[in-house]
Coordinates of C-alpha atoms in Angstrom, one line a residue:
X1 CA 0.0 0.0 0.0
X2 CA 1.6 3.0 -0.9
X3 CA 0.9 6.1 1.2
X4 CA 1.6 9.8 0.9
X5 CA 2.3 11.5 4.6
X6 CA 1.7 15.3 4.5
X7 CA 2.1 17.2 7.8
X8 CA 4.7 19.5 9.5
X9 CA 8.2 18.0 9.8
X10 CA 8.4 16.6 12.8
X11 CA 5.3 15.1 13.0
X12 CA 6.3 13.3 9.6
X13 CA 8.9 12.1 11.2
X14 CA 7.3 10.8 13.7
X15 CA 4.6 9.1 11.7
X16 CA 7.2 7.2 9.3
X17 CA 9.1 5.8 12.3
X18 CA 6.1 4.3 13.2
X19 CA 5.2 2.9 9.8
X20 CA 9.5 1.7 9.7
X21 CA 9.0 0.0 12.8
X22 CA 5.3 -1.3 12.7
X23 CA 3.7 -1.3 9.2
X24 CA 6.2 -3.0 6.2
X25 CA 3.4 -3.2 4.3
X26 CA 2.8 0.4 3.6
X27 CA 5.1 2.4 1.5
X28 CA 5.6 6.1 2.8
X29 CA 5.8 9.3 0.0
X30 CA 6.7 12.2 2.3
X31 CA 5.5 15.8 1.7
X32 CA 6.4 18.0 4.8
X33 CA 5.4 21.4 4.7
X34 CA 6.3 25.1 6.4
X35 CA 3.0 26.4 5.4
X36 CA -0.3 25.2 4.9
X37 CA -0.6 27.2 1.2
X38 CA 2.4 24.9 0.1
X39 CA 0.4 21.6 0.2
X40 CA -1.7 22.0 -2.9
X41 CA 1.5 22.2 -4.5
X42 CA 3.3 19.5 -3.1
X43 CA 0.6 16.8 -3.6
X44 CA -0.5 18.1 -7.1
X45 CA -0.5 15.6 -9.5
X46 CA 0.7 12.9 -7.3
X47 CA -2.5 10.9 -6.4
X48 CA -2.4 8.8 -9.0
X49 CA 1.1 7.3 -7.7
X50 CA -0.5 6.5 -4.4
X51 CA -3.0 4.4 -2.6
X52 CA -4.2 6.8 0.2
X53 CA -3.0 10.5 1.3
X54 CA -2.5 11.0 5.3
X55 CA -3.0 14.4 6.9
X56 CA -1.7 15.7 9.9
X57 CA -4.5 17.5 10.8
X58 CA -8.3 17.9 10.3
X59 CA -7.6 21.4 9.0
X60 CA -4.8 21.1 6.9
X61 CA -7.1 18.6 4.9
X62 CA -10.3 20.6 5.0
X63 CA -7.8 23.8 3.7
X64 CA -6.2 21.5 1.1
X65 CA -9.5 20.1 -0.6
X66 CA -11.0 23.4 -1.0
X67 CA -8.4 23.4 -4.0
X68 CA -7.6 19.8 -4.7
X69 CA -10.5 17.0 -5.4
X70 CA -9.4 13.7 -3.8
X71 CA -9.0 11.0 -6.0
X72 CA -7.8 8.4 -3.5
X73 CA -8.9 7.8 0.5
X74 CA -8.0 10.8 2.5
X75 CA -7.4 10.8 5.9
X76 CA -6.4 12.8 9.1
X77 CA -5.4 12.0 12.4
X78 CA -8.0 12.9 14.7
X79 CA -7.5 15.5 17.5
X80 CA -7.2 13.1 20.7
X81 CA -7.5 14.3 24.1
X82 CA -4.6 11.8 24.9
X83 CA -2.9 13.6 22.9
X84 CA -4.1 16.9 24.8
X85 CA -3.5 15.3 27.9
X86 CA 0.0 14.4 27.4
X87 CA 1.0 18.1 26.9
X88 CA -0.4 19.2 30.1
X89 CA 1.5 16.9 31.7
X90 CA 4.6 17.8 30.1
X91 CA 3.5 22.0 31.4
X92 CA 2.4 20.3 34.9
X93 CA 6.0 18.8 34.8
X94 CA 8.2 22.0 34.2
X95 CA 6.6 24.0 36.9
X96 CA 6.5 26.8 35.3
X97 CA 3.1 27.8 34.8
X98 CA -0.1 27.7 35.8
X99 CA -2.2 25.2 34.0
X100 CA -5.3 26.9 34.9
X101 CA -4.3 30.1 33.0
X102 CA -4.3 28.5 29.2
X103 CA -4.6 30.1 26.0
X104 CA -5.0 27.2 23.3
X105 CA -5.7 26.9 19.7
X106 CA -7.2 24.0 17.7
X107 CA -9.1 22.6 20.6
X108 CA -12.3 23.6 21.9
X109 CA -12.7 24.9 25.2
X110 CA -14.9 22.4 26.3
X111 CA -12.5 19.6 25.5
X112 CA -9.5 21.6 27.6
X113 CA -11.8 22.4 30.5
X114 CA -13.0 18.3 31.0
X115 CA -9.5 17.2 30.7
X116 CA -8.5 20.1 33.6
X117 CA -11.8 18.6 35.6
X118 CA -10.5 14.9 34.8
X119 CA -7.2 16.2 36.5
X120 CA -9.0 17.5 39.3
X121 CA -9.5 21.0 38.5
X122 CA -12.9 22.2 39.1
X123 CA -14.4 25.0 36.7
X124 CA -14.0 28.1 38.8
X125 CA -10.5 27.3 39.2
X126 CA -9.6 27.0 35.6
X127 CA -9.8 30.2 32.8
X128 CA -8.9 29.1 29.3
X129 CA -9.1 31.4 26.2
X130 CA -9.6 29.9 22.3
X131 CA -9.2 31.0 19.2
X132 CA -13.1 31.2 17.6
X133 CA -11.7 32.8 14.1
X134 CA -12.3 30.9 10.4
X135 CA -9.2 28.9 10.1
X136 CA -9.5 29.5 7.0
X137 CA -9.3 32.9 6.6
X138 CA -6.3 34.7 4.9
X139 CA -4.6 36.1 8.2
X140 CA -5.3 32.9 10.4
X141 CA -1.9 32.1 11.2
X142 CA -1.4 36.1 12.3
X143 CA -4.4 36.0 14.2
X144 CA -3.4 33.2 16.6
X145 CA 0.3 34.2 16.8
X146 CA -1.3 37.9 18.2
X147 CA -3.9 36.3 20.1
X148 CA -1.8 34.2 21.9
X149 CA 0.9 36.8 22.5
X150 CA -1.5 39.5 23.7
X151 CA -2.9 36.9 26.2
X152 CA 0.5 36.2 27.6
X153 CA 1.6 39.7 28.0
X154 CA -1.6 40.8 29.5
X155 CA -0.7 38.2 32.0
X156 CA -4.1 36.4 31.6
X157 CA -2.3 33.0 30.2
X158 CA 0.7 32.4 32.2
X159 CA 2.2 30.4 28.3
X160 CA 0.3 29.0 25.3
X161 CA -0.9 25.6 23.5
X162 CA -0.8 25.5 19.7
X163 CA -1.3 22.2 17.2
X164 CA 0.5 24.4 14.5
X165 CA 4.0 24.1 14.2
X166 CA 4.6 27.6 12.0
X167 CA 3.3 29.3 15.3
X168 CA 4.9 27.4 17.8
X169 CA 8.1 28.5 16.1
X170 CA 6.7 32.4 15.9
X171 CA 6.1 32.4 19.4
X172 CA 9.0 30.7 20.8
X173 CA 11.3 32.5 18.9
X174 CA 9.3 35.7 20.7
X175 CA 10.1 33.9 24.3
X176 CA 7.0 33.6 24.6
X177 CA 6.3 29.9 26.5
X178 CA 4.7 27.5 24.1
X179 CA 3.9 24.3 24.0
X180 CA 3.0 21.9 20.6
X181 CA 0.3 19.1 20.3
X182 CA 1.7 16.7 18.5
X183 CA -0.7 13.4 17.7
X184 CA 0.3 10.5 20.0
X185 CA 2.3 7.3 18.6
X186 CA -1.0 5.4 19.4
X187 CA -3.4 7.6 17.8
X188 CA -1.1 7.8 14.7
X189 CA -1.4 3.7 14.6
X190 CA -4.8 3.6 15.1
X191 CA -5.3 6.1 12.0
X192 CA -2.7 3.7 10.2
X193 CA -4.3 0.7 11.1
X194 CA -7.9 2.2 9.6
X195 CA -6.4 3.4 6.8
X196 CA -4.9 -0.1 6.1
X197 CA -8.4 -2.1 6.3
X198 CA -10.1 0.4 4.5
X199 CA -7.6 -0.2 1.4
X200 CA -8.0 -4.0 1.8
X201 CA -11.9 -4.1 1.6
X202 CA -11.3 -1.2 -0.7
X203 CA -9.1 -4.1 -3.0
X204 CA -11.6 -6.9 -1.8
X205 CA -14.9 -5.2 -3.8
X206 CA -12.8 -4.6 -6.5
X207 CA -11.8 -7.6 -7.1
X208 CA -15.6 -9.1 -6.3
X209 CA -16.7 -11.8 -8.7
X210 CA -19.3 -10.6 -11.0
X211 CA -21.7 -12.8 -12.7
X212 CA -23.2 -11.9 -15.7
X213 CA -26.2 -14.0 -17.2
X214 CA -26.8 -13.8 -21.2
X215 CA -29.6 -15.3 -23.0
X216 CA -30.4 -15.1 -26.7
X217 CA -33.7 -13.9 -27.1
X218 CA -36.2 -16.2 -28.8
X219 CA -37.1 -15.5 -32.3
X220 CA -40.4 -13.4 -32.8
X221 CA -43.8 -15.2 -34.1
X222 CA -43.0 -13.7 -37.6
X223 CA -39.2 -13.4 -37.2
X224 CA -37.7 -14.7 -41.1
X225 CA -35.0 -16.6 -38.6
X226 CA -38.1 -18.9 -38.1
X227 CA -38.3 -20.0 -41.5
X228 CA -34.6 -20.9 -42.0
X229 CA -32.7 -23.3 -39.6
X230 CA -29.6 -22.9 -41.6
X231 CA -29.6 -18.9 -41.1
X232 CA -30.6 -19.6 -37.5
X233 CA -27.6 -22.1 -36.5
X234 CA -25.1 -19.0 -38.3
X235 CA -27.0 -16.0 -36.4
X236 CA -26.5 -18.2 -32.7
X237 CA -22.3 -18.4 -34.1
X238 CA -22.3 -14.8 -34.5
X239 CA -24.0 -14.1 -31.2
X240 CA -21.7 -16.4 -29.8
X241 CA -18.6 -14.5 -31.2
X242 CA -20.4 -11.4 -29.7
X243 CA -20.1 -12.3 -26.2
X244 CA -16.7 -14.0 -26.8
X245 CA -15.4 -10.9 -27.6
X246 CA -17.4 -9.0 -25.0
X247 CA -16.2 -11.3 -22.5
X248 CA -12.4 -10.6 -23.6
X249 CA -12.6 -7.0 -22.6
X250 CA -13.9 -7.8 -19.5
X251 CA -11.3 -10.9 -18.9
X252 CA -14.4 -12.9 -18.1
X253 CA -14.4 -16.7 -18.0
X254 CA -17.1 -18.2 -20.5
X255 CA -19.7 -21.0 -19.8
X256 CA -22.2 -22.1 -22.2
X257 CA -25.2 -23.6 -21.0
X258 CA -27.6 -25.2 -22.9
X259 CA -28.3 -23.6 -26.6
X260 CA -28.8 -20.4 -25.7
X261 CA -27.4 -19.4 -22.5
X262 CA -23.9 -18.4 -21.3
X263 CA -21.9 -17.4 -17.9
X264 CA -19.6 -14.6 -17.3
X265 CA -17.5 -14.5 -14.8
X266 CA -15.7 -11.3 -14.2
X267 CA -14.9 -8.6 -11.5
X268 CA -16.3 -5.5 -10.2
X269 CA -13.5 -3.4 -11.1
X270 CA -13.3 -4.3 -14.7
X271 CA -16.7 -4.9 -15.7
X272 CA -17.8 -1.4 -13.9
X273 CA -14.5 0.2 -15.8
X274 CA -15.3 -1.2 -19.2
X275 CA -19.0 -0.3 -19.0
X276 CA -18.4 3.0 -17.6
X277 CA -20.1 1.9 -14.6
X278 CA -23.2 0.5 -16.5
X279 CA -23.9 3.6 -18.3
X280 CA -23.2 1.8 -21.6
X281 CA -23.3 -2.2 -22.4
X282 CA -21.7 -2.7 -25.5
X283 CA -22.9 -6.4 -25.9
X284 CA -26.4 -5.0 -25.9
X285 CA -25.4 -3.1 -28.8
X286 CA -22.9 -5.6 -30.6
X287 CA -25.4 -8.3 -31.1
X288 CA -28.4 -5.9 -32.3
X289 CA -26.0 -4.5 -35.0
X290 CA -24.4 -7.5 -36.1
X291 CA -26.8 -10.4 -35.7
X292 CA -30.3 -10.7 -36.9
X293 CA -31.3 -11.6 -32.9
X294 CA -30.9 -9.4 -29.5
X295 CA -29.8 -11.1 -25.9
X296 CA -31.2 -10.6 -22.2
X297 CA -28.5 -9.8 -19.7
X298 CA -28.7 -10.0 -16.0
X299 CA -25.8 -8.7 -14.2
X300 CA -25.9 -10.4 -10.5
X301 CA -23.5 -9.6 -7.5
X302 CA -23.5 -11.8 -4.0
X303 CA -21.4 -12.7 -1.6
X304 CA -20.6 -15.8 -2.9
X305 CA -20.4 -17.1 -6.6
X306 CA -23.5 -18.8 -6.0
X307 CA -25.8 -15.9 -4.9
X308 CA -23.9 -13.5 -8.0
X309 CA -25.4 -16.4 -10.6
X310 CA -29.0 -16.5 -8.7
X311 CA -28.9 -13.1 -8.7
X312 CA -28.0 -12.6 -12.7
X313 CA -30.1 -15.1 -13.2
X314 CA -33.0 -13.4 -11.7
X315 CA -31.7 -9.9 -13.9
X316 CA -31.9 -12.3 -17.1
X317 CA -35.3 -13.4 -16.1
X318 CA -36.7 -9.8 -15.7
X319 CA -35.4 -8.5 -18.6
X320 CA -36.4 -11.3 -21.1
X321 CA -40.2 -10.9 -19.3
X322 CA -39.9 -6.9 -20.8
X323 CA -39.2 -8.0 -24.2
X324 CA -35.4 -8.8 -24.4
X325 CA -32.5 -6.7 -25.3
X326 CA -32.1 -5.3 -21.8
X327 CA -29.7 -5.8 -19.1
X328 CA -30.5 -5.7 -15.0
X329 CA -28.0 -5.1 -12.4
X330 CA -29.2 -7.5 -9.2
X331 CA -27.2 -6.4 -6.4
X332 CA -27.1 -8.6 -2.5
X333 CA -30.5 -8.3 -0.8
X334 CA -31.9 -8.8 -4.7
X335 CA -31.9 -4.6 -5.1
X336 CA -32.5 -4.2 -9.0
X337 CA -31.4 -1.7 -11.2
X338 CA -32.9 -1.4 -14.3
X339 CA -33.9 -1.8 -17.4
X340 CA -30.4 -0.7 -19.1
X341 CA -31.2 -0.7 -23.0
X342 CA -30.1 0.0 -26.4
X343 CA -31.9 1.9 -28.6
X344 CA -33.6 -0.2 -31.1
X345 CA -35.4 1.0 -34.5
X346 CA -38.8 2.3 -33.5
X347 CA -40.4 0.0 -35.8
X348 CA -39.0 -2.9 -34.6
X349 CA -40.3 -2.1 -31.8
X350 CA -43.6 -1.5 -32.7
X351 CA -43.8 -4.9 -35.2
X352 CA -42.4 -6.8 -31.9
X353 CA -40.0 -8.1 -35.0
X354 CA -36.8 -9.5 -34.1
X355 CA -35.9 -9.0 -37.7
X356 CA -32.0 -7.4 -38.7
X357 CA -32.2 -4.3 -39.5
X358 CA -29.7 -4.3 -42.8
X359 CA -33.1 -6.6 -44.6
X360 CA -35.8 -4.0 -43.3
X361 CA -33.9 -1.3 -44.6
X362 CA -32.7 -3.2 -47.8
X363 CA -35.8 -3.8 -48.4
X364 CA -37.7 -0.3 -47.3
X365 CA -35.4 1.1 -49.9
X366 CA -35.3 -1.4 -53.1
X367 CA -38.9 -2.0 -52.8
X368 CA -38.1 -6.0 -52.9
X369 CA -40.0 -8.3 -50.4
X370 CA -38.2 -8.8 -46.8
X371 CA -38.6 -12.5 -47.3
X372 CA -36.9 -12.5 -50.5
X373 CA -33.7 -10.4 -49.6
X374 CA -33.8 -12.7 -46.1
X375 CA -33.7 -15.8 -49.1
X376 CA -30.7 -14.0 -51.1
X377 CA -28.7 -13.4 -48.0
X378 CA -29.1 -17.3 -46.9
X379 CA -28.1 -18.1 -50.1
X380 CA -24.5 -15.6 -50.0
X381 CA -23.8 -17.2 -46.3
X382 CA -24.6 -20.7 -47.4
X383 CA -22.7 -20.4 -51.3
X384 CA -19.6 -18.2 -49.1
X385 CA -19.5 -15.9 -51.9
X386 CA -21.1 -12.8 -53.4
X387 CA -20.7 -13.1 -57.0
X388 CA -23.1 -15.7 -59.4
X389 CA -24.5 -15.4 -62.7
X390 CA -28.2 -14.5 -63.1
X391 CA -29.0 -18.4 -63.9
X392 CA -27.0 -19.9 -61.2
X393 CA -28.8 -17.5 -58.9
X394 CA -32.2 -18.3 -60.4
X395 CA -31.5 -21.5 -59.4
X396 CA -30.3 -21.1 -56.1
X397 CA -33.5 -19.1 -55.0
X398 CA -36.0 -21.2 -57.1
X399 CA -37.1 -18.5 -59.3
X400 CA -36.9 -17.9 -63.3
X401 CA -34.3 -16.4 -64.6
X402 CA -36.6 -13.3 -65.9
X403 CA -37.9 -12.9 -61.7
X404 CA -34.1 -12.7 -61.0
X405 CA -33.3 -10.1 -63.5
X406 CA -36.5 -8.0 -62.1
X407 CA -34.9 -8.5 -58.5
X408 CA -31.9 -7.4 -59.5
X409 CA -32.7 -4.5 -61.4
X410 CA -34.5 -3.2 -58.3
X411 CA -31.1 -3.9 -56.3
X412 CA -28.9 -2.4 -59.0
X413 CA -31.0 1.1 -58.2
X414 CA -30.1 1.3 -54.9
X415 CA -26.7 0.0 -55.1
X416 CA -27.3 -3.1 -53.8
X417 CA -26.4 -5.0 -56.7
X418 CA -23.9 -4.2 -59.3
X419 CA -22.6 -6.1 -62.7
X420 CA -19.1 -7.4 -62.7
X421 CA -19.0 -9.1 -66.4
X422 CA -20.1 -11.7 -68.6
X423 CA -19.2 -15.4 -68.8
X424 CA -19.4 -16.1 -72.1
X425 CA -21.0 -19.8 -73.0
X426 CA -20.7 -21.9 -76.1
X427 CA -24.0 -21.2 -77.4
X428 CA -26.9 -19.0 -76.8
X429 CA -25.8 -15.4 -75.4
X430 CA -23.2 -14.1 -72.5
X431 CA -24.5 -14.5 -69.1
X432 CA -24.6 -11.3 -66.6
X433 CA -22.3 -11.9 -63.8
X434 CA -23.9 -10.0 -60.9
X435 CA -22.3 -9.3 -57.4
X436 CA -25.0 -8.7 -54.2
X437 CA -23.9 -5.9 -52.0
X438 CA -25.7 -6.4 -48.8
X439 CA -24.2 -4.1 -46.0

């Protein structure tokens, strides 16, 4: 797990000694700063590189987010009154000042005054003074270091507590007694130890099995695939292609079951990343456009392999009952999202159809018969080629020879048919060799 540590210094220091000595699994990117305005800069660009960004502070990630957008985990180590606590003592210990006479920053006064009472200060005994101004504000920094200086010379705070290490600094180098809150080595593993399991279940859902359901949609009452097993048996190996190629982008293990049916297996990560988090499922789309048929997805996640397939399985279900060419997303606790579609031709969908597209419009356009292109199309797959002469075509589609040329003519118009040349026979005259252009 790589890390990025951004924080003063010392407390940097601190927090990589700790990681050295008790986490070898994270990898520490350091970016210490002297002021807070210098962070956007340091971290800019560098997300990418990392797994997780650390913050010192609270504020020094509220100030830096205002002008960076997180792209990874952030996280700051908490303000603990341990932490709070431990500098008090360390006052209490030099015997220099009066711990009831405080003036403090970054804490609230109500935290100070139940750590004093803890002690065994009661609340008449102790006066604290806190810093109420927008830390966020263009003269923050100048603020406290005044604040806390005035307090100290007015004799009402006999020396100071600061989590800022810019204004420590200030005021010590005023003589002016100050103390730091620096975050304790127990808080700092605690922070480290959330960050840590966050990352893992982070890793774990991405790399969540996915199931994905696919069913080819039965062919409508007056579908032409009805009337041709041939064309049929070819239109199921292209949808199978389809999904073999679908599953390839997703890196999805394959499993056909039965005659129509097939498994995905993928993860969450990639099959979110290649659909663009479902916004757009290609195989939807693939099979309408190249195959004369359209497929029923269901998309199922569990907590085991077996709940993922019963819930794709119930998404497959649901949309085949709405007509086919749909997806659903069944998540744990069988939540459904959905329908996700792809736009079909209108008519289509009004005819309830499940005819290609290419022989409506084909046919829309050259005036010849949907059954008959769907015939000359059967006949190109089954022959492997697109060039005959008008007589072996007759032939081939049971017509005369005179039908074929009237067929032909009406392709020829609309550029789906063009002459190529003449085979010349031993009697009677030349015969046209045609070529079919079917897109």
């Amino acid at each position: 797990m790589k890390v990025g540590i951004v924080g003063p210094p010392a407390v940097v220091e601190k927090i990589t000694q700790i990681i050295g000595r008790d986490f070898h699994q994270i990898e520490a990117t350091i970016f210490p700063y002297r002021e807070y305005s210098d962070v956007p800069t340091l971290i800019a660009g560098r997300q990418e590189h990392l797994n997780a960004l650390l913050f010192a502070g609270a504020t020094i990630m509220s100030y830096t987010e205002k002008q960076i957008k997180p792209t990874i985990p952030w996280e700051f180590i908490p303000r603990s009154g341990s932490a709070l606590a431990r500098t008090l003592l360390q006052i209490a210990l030099a015997g220099k000042y009066d711990i009831r006479r405080i003036s403090f920053d970054l804490y609230s006064v109500d935290q100070l005054s139940e750590i004093l009472e803890e002690i065994g200060f009661t609340k008449d005994e102790v006066k604290v003074y806190t810093v109420s101004k927008n830390p966020f504000d263009a003269d923050y920094f100048d603020y406290i270091c005044a604040f806390h200086e005035q307090l100290y010379r007015c004799n009402k705070a006999s020396c100071c507590i600061t989590g800022f290490t810019n204004v420590h600094n200030w005021l010590t180098a005023k003589n002016i007694p100050c103390f730091r809150v620096d975050p304790t080595a127990s808080i700092i593993r605690q922070t480290l130890n959330k960050m840590q399991l966050n990352h893992l279940i982070q890793v774990s859902q991405q790399s969540q099995i996915v199931t994905l359901c696919v069913r080819t949609d039965s062919p409508g009452e007056y579908s032409l695939l009805r009337e041709n097993e041939y064309q049929y048996i070819i239109d199921k190996t292209n949808i199978a292609r389809q999904i073999y190629l679908f599953a390839q982008r997703i890196q999805a293990a394959v499993v056909e079951v039965g005659m129509r049916e097939f498994l995905l297996f993928s993860t969450k990560q990639l099959l979110e990343s290649v659909t663009d988090n479902f916004e757009k499922i290609e195989l939807l789309e693939t099979v309408e456009k190249n195959t004369s048929s359209t497929v029923s997805i269901g998309i199922g996640y569990g907590q085991t392999a077996q709940e993922a397939r019963q819930s794709a399985s119930l998404g497959m279900e649901r949309a085949s009952k709405l007509g086919g060419n749909k997806a659903f997303i069944v998540y744990g606790g069988n939540k459904i999202v959905g329908p996700i579609h792809h736009t079909v031709d209108e008519r289509q969908e009004k005819t309830g159809e499940k005819i290609d597209k290419k022989f409506f419009t084909i046919s829309e356009k050259s005036g010849v018969s949907i059954n008959t292109i769907f015939r000359l199309y059967s006949i190109l797959e089954h022959q492997g080629k697109t060039r005959f002469t008008t007589a072996e075509l007759a032939d081939l589609a049971g017509v005369t020879t005179r039908t074929i040329n009237r067929i032909l003519s009406k392709l020829a118009l609309h550029g789906f048919c063009t002459e190529v040349g003449k085979r010349v026979l031993t009697k009677g005259r030349p015969s046209r060799i045609v070529e079919i252009i079917f897109p």
